[in-house]
XYZ file of C-alpha atoms in Angstrom:
278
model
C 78.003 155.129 121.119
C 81.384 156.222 119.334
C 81.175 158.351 116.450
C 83.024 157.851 113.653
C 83.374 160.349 110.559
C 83.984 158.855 107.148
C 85.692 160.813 104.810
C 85.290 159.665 100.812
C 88.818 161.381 99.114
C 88.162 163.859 95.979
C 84.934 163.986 94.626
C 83.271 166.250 91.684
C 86.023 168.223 89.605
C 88.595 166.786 91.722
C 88.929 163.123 90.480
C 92.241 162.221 92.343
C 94.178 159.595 90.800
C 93.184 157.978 86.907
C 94.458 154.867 85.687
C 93.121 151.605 84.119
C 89.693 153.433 83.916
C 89.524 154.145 87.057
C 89.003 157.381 88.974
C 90.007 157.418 92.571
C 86.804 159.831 93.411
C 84.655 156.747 92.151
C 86.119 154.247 93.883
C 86.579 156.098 97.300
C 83.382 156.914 97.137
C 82.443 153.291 97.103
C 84.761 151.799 99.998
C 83.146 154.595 101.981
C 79.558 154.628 101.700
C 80.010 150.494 102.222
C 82.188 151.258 105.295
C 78.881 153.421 106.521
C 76.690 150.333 106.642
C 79.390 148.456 108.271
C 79.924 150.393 111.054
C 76.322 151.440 111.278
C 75.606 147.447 112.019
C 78.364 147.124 114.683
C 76.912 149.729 116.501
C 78.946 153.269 115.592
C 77.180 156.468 114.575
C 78.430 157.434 111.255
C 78.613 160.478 109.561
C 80.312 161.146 105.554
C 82.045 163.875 104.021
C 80.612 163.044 100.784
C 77.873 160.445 100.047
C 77.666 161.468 96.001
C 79.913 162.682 93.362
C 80.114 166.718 94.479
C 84.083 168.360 95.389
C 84.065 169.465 98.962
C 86.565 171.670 99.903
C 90.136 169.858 101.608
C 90.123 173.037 104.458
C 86.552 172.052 105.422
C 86.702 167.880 105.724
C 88.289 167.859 109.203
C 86.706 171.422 110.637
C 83.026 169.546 109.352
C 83.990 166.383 111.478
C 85.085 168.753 114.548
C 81.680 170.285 114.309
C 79.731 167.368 114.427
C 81.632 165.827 117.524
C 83.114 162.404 115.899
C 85.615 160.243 118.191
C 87.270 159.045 114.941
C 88.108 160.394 111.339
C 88.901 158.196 108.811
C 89.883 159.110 105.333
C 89.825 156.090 101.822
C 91.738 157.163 99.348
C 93.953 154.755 96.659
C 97.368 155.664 95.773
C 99.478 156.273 92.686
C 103.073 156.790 90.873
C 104.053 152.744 90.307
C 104.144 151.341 93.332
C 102.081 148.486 94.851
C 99.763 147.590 97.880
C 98.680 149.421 101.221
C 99.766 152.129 103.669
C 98.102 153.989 106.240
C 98.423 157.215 107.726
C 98.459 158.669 110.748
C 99.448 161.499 113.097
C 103.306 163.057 113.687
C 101.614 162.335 117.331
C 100.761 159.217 118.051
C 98.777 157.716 119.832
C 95.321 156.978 119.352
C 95.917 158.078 115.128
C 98.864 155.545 115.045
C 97.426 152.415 117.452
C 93.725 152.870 114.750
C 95.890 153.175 111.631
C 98.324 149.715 112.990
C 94.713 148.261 113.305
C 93.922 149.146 109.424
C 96.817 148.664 107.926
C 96.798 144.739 109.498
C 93.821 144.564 108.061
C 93.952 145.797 104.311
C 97.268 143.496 103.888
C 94.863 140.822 105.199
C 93.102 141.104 102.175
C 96.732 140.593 99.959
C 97.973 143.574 98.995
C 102.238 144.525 99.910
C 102.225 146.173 103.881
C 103.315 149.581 102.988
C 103.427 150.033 106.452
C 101.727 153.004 109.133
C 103.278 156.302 107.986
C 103.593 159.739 108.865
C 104.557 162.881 107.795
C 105.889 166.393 109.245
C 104.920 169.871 107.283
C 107.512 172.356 107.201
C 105.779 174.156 110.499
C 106.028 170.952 112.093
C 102.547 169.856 112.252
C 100.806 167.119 110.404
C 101.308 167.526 106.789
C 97.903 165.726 105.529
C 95.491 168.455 105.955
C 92.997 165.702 107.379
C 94.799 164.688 110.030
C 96.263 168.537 111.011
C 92.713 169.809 110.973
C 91.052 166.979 113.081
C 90.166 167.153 116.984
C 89.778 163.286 117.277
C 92.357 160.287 116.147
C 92.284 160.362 112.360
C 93.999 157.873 109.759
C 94.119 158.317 105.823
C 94.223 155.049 104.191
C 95.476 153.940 100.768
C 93.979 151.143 99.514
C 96.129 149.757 97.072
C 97.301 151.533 93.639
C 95.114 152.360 91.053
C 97.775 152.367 88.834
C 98.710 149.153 89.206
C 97.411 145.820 87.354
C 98.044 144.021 90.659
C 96.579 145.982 93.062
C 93.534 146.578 90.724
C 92.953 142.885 89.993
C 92.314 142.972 94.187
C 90.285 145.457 94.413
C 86.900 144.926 95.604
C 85.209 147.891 97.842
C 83.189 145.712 99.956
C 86.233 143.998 101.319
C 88.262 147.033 101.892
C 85.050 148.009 103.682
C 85.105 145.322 105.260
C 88.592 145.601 105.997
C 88.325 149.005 107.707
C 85.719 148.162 109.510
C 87.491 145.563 111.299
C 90.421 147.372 112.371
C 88.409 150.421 113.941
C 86.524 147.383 115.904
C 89.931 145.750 116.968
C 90.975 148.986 117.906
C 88.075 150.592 119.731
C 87.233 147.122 121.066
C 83.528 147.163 119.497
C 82.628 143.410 118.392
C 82.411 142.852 114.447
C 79.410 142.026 113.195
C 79.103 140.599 109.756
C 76.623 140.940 107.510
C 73.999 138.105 107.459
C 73.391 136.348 104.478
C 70.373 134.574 103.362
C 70.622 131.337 103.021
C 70.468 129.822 99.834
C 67.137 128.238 98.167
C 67.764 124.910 96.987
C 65.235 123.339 94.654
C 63.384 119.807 96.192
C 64.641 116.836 94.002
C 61.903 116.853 90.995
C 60.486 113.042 90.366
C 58.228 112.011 87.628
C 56.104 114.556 86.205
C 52.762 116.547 87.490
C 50.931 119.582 86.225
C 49.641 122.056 88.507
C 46.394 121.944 86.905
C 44.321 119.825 85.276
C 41.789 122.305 83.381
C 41.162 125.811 83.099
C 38.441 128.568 81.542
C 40.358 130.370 79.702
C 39.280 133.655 78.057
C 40.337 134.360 74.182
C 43.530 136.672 74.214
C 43.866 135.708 77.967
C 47.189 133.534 78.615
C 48.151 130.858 80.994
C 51.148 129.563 82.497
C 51.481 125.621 83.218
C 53.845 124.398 85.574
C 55.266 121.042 84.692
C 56.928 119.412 87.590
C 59.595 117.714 86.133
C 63.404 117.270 85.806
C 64.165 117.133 81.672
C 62.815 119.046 79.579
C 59.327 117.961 78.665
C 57.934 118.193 74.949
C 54.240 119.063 74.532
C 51.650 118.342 71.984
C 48.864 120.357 71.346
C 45.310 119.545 70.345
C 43.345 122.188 69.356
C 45.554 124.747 67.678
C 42.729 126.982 66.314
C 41.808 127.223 69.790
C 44.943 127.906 72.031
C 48.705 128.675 71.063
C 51.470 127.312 73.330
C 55.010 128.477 74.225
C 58.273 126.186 74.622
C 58.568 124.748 78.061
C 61.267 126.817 79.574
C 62.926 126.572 82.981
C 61.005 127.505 85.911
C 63.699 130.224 87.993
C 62.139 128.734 91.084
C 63.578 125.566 90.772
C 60.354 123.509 90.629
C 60.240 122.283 86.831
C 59.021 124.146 83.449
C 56.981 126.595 82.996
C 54.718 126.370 79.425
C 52.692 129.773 78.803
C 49.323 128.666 76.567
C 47.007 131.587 75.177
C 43.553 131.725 73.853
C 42.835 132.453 70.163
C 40.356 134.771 69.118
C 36.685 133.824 70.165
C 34.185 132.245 68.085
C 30.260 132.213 69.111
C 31.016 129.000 70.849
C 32.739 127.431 73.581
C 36.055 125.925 72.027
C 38.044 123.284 73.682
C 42.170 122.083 73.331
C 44.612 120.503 75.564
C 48.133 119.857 75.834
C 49.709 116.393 76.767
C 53.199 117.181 78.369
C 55.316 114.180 78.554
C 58.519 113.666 80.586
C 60.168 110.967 82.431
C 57.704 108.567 80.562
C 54.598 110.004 81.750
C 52.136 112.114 79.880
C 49.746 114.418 81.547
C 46.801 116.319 79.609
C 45.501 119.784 80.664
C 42.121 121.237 79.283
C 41.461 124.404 78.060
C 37.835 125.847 77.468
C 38.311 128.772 75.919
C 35.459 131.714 75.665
């Protein structure tokens, strides 16, 4: 099982980039904890740099993903200065770094934003200038996720699709099988007919309430008989989908057994329900 280490950019006094609102901690910090689940349900172990707001030192992100043994390293961060959609980075090297970032990068402009293209970059010693990708054992990528200082890029922005995104490309890459999230399917309320109450009477203790479901399609109205005896709500819509829902409540008791009803009509049908309230 291929273990991949998930690296959130900034985080606690180090915000990154701040534009629109936005603070590039916040938002990395979403992309990555989403990409977690994703790759957790295709299969990978995961492991995070970061899974809450705290700063964790740049020098340790890469030696803390040597440690724990990870195949891949892969840094979210969003970009900034005025320009506009993706890039991806990867090592001066090669190989495995550049083939996963080509992966990502496809990806990410998948989702809209301008192909930035894979890049690199070469310190002044000649190694890997993105301390992430210098300090890594396995094939590591930084990706930039559009720019938070742009209206553009912002307006796309949505973390579980980046996620989603990412996910993809270490799958194409690594040839693990995507495997999307599955999705309830949607309740859809039975066609409603005529009208029926789920009850016909009740004992009903004073200060004790009730709720009536009314099986119908409009909006019934209700008359009450007995209003020393129960109070009663407007019908309002049942969130199940089966009709209206009317709440009645005993009044305060007398020595005697008290008795009121409602007649709900809708559709052209009335239907009484009793109340005996003690």
């Amino acid at each position: 099982m291929l273990k991949v280490w998930i690296d959130a950019g900034h985080g606690g006094i180090q915000p990154g980039a701040c534009s629109q609102g936005y603070k590039e901690k916040d938002l990395t910090l979403q992309i990555a904890t989403l990409l977690g689940t994703e790759l957790t349900r295709c299969g990978f172990t995961v492991a995070q740099t970061r899974t809450t707001d705290v700063d964790i030192p740049l020098d340790t992100r890469g030696p803390l993903a040597n440690k724990w043994g990870a195949d891949y390293f892969v840094s979210v961060h969003l970009n900034a200065g005025g320009g506009r959609g993706a890039e991806t980075w990867c090592s001066i090297a090669g190989g495995k770094s550049k083939a996963l970032a080509e992966c990502v990068q496809a990806e990410l402009v998948g989702l809209g934003y301008v192909d930035r293209g894979v890049k690199t970059r070469k310190g002044d010693d000649g190694r890997d200038y993105l301390a992430v990708i210098r300090q890594t054992n396995m094939p590591a990528v930084l990706a930039e996720v559009g720019f938070i200082d742009s209206t553009e890029d912002m307006a796309r922005f949505d973390a579980s699709k980046a996620a989603q995104a990412i996910a993809r490309g270490i799958c194409k890459h690594t040839g693990v099988a995507y495997k999307q999230a599955v999705s309830a399917p949607a309740f859809t309320a039975p066609e409603i007919t005529g009208l029926t109450l789920d009850t016909s009477t009740k004992d009903l203790a004073a200060g004790a309430k009730y709720t009536v479901l009314a099986k119908c399609k409009d909006k019934p109205s209700v008359a009450t008989t007995g209003r020393d005896v129960i109070s009663v709500s407007e019908p309002r819509l049942d969130p199940k989908g089966r009709g209206w829902l009317i709440d009645v409540q005993g009044l305060p008791p007398e020595p005697v057994v008290r008795h009121g009803h409602i007649s709900v009509t809708a559709d052209g049908v009335t239907q009484q329900c009793n109340f005996n309230v003690t």
